[in-house]
PDB file of C-alpha atoms and ligand atoms in Angstrom:
ATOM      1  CA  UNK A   1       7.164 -26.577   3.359  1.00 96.00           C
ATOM      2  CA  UNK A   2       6.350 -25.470  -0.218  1.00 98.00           C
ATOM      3  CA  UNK A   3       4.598 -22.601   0.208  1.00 98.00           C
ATOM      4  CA  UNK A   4       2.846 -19.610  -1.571  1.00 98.00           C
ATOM      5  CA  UNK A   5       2.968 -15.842  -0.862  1.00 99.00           C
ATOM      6  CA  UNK A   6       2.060 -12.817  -2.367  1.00 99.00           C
ATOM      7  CA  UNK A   7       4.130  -9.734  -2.736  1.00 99.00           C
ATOM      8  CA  UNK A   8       2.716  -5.929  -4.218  1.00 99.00           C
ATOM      9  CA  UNK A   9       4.801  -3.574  -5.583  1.00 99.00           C
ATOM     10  CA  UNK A  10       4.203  -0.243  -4.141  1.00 99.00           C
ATOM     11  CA  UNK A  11       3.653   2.841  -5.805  1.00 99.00           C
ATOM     12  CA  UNK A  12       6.929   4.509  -4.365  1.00 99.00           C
ATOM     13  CA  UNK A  13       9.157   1.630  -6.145  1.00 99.00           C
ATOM     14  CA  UNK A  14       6.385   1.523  -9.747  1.00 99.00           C
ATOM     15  CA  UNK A  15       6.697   5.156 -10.038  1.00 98.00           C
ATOM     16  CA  UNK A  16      10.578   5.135  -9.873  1.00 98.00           C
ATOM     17  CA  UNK A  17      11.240   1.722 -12.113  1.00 99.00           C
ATOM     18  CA  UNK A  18      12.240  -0.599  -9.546  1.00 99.00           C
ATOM     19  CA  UNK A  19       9.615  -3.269 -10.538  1.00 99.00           C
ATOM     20  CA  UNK A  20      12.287  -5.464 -12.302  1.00 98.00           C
ATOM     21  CA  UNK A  21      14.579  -5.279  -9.497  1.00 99.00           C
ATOM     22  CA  UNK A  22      12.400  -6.313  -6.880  1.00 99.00           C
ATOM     23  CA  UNK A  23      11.403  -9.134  -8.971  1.00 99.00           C
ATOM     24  CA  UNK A  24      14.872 -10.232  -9.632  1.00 99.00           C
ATOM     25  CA  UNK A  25      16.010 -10.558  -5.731  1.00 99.00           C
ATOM     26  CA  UNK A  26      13.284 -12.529  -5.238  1.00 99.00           C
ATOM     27  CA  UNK A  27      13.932 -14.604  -7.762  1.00 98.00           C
ATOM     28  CA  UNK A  28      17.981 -15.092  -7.461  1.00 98.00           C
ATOM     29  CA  UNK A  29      16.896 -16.946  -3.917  1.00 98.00           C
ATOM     30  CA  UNK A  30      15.552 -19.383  -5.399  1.00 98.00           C
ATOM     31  CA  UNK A  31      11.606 -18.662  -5.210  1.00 98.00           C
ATOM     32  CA  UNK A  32       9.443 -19.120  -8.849  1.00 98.00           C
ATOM     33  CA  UNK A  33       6.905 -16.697  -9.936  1.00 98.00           C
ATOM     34  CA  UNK A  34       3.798 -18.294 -10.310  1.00 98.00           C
ATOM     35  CA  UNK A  35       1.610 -15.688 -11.732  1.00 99.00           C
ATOM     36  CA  UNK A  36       1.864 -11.415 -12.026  1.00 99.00           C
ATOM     37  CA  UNK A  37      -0.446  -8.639 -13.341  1.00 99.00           C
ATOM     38  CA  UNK A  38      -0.370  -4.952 -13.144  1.00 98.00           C
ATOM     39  CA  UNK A  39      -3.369  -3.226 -11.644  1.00 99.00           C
ATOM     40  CA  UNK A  40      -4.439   0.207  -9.952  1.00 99.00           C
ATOM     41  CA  UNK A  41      -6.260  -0.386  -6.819  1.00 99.00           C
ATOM     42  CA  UNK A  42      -9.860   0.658  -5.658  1.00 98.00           C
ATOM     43  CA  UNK A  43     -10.199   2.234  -2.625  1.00 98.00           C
ATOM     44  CA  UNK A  44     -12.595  -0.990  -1.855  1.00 98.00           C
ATOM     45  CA  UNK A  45      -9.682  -3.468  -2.685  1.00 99.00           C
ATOM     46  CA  UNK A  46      -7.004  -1.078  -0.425  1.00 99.00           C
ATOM     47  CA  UNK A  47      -9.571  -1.588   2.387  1.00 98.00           C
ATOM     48  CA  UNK A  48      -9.780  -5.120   1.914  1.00 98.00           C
ATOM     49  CA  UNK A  49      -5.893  -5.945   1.840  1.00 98.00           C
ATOM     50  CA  UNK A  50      -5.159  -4.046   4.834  1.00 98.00           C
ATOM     51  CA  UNK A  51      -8.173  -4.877   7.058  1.00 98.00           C
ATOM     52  CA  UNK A  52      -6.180  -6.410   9.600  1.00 98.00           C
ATOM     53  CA  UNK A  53      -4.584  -2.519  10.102  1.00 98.00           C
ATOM     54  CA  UNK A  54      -8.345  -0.739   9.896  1.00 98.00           C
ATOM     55  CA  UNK A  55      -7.848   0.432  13.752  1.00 98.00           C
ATOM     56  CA  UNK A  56      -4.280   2.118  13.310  1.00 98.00           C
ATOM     57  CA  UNK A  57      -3.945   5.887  13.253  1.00 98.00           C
ATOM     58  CA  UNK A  58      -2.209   5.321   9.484  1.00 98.00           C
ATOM     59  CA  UNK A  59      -5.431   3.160   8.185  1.00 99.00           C
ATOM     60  CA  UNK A  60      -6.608   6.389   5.542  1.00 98.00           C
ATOM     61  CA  UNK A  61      -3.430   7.056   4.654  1.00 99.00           C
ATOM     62  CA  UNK A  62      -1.844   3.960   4.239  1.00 99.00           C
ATOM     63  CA  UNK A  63      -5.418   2.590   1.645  1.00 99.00           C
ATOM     64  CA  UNK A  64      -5.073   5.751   0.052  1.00 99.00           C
ATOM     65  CA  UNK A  65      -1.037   5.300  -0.682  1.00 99.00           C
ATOM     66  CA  UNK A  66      -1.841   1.771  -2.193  1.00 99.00           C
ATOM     67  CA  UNK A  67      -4.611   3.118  -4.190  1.00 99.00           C
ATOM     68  CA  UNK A  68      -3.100   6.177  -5.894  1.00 98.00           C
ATOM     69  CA  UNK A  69      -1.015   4.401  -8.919  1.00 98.00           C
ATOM     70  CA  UNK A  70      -0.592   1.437 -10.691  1.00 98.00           C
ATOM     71  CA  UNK A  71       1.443  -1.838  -8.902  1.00 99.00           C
ATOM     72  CA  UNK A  72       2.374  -5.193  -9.749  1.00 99.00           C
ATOM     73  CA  UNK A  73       0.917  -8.100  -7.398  1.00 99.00           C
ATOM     74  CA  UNK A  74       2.754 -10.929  -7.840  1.00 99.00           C
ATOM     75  CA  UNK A  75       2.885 -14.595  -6.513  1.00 99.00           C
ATOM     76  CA  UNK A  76       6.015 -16.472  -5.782  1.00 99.00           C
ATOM     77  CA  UNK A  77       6.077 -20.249  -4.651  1.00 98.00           C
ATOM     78  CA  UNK A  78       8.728 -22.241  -2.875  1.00 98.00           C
ATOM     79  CA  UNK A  79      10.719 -23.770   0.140  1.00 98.00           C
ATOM     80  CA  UNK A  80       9.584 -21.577   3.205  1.00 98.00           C
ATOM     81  CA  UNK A  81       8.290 -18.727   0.906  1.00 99.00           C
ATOM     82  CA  UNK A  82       6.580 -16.485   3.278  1.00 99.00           C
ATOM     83  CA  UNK A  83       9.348 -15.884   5.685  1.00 99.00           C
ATOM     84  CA  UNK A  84      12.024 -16.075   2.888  1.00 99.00           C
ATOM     85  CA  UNK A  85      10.401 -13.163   1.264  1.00 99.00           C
ATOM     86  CA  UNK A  86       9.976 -11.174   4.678  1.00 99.00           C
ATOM     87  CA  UNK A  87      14.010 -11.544   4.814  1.00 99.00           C
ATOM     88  CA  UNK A  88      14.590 -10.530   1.258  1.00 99.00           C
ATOM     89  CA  UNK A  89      12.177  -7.312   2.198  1.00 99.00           C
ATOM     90  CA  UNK A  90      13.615  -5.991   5.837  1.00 99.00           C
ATOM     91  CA  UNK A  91      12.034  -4.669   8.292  1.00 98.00           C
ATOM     92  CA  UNK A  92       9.082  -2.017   7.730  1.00 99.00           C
ATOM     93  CA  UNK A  93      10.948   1.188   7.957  1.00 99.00           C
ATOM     94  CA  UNK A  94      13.466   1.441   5.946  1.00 99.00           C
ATOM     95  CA  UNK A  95      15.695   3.896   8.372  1.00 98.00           C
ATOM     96  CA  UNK A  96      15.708   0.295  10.005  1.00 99.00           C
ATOM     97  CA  UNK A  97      16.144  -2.278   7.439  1.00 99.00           C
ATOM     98  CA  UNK A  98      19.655  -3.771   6.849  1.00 99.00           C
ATOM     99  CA  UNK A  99      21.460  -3.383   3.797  1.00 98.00           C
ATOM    100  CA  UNK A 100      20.800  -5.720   1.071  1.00 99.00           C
ATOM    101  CA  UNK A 101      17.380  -6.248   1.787  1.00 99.00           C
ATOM    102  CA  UNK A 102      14.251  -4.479  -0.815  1.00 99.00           C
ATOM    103  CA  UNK A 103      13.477  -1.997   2.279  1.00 99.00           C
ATOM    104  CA  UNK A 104      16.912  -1.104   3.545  1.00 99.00           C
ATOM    105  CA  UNK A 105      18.139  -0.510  -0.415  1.00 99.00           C
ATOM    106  CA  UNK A 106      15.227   1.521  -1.951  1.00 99.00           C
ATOM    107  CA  UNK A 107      12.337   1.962   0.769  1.00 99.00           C
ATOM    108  CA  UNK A 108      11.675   5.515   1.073  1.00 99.00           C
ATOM    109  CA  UNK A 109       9.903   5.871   4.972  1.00 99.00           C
ATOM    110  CA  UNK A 110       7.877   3.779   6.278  1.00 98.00           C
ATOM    111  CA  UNK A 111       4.989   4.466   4.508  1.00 98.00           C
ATOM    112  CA  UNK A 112       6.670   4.363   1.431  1.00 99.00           C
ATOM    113  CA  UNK A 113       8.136   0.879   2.117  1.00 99.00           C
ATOM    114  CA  UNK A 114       8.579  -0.435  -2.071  1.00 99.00           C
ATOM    115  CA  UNK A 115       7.188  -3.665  -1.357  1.00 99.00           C
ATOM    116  CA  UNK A 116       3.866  -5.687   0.523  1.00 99.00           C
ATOM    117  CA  UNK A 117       4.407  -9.397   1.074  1.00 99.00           C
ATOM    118  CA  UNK A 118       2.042 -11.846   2.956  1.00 99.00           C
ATOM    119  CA  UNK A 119       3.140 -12.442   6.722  1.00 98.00           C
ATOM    120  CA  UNK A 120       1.788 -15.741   7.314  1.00 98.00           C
ATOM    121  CA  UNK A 121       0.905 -19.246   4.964  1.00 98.00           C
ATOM    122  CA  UNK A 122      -3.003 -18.426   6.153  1.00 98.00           C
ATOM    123  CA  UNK A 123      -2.646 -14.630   5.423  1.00 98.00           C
ATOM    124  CA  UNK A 124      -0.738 -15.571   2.352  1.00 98.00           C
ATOM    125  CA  UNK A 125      -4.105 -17.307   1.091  1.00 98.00           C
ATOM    126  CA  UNK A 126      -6.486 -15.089   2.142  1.00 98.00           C
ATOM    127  CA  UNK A 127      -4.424 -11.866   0.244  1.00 98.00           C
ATOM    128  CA  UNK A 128      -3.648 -14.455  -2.886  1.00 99.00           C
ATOM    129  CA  UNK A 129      -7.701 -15.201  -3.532  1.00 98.00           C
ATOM    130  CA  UNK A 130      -8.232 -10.832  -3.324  1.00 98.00           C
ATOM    131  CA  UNK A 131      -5.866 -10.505  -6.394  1.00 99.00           C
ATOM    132  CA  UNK A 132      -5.580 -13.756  -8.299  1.00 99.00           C
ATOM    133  CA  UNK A 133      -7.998 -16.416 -10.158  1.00 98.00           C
ATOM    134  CA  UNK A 134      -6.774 -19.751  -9.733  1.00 98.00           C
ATOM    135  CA  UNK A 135      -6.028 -19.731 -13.372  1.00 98.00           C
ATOM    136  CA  UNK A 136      -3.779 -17.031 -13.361  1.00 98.00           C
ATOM    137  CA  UNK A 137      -1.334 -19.079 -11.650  1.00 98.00           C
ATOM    138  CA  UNK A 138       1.211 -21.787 -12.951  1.00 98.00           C
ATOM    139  CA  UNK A 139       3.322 -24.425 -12.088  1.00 95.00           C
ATOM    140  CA  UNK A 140       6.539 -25.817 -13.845  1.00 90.00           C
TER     141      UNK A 140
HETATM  142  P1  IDP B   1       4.689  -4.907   6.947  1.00 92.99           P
HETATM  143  O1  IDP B   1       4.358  -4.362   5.579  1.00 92.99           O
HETATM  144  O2  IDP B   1       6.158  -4.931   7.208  1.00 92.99           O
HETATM  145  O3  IDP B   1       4.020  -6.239   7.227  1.00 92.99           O
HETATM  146  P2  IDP B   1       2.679  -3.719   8.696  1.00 92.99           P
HETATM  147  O4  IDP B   1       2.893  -3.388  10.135  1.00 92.99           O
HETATM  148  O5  IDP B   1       1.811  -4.901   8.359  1.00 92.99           O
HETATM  149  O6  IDP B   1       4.125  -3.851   8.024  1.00 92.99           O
HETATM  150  O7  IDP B   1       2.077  -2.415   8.015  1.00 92.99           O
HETATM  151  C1  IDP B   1       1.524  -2.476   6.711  1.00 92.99           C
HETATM  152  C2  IDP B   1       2.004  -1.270   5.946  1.00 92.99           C
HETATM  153  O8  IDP B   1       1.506  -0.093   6.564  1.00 92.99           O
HETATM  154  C3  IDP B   1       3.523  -1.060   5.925  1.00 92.99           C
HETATM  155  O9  IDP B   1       4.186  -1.841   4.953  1.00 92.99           O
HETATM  156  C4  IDP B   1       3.626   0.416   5.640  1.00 92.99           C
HETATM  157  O10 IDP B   1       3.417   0.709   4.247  1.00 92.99           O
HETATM  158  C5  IDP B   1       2.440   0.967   6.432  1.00 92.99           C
HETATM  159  N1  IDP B   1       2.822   1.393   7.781  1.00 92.99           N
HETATM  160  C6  IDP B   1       3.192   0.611   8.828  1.00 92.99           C
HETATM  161  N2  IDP B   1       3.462   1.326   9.926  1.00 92.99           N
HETATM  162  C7  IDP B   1       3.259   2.626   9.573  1.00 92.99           C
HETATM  163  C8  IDP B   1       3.374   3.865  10.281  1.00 92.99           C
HETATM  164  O11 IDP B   1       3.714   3.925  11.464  1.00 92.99           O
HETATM  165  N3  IDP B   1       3.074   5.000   9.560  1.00 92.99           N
HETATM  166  C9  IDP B   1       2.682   4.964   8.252  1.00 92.99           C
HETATM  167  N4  IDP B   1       2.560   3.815   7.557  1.00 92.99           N
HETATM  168  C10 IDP B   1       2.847   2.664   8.199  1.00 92.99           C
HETATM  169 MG1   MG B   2       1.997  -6.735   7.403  1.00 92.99          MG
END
């Protein structure tokens, strides 16, 4: 299935230049960006995007994390999408993530993981509508 998902690009990786990098391993397998902006988030938008975690002990310092620079959200459309881009990412900690993947090369702890990206089609449209217009995306 042809399928949308949306990735962030967390202040960890921003702050230390690796917003071109992530971009491009998404991109060498095969998935098209589909729309991009840069943007600093409100603590209102943090909360919103990670709703489904409000209950966890790491809630406050996970919104305020995503909230304290600028990031890149990003869309990315294509065969399987969502799961594709889980692979290219790794697991959440990076102590755990295998080599070659976003989290296992330049994750910093789990926290400080480099990269968001959606975990479901349904999620993926949900987290898409909280960052995008539909006419800041494309097709080719
Ligand atoms: P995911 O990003 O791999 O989907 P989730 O479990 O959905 O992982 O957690 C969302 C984000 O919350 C993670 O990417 C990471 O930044 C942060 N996080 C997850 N678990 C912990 C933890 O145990 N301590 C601190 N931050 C965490
Ligand atoms: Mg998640």
């Amino acid at each position: 299935m042809v399928e949308k998902s949306l990735i962030l690009i967390k202040p960890d990786a921003m702050e230390r230049g690796l917003s071109g990098e992530i971009i491009k391993r998404i991109e060498e397998e095969g998935l098209t960006l589909i729309g991009i902006k840069m943007l600093h988030m409100d603590m209102a938008l943090a909360e919103k995007h990670y709703a489904p975690h409000k209950d966890k002990p790491f809630f406050k310092s996970l919104t305020g994390y995503i909230s304290s620079a600028p990031i890149v959200a990003a869309v990315f459309e294509g065969e399987g999408a969502v799961d594709l881009i889980r692979k290219i990412m790794g697991t959440t900690d990076p102590a755990k993530a295998a080599e070659g993947t976003i989290r296992g090369d330049l994750g910093i702890d789990i926290e400080h993981n480099s990269i968001h990206g959606s975990d479901s089609a349904e999620t993926a449209k949900k987290e898409i509508e909280l960052f995008f217009q539909k006419d800041e995306l494309f097709s080719f």
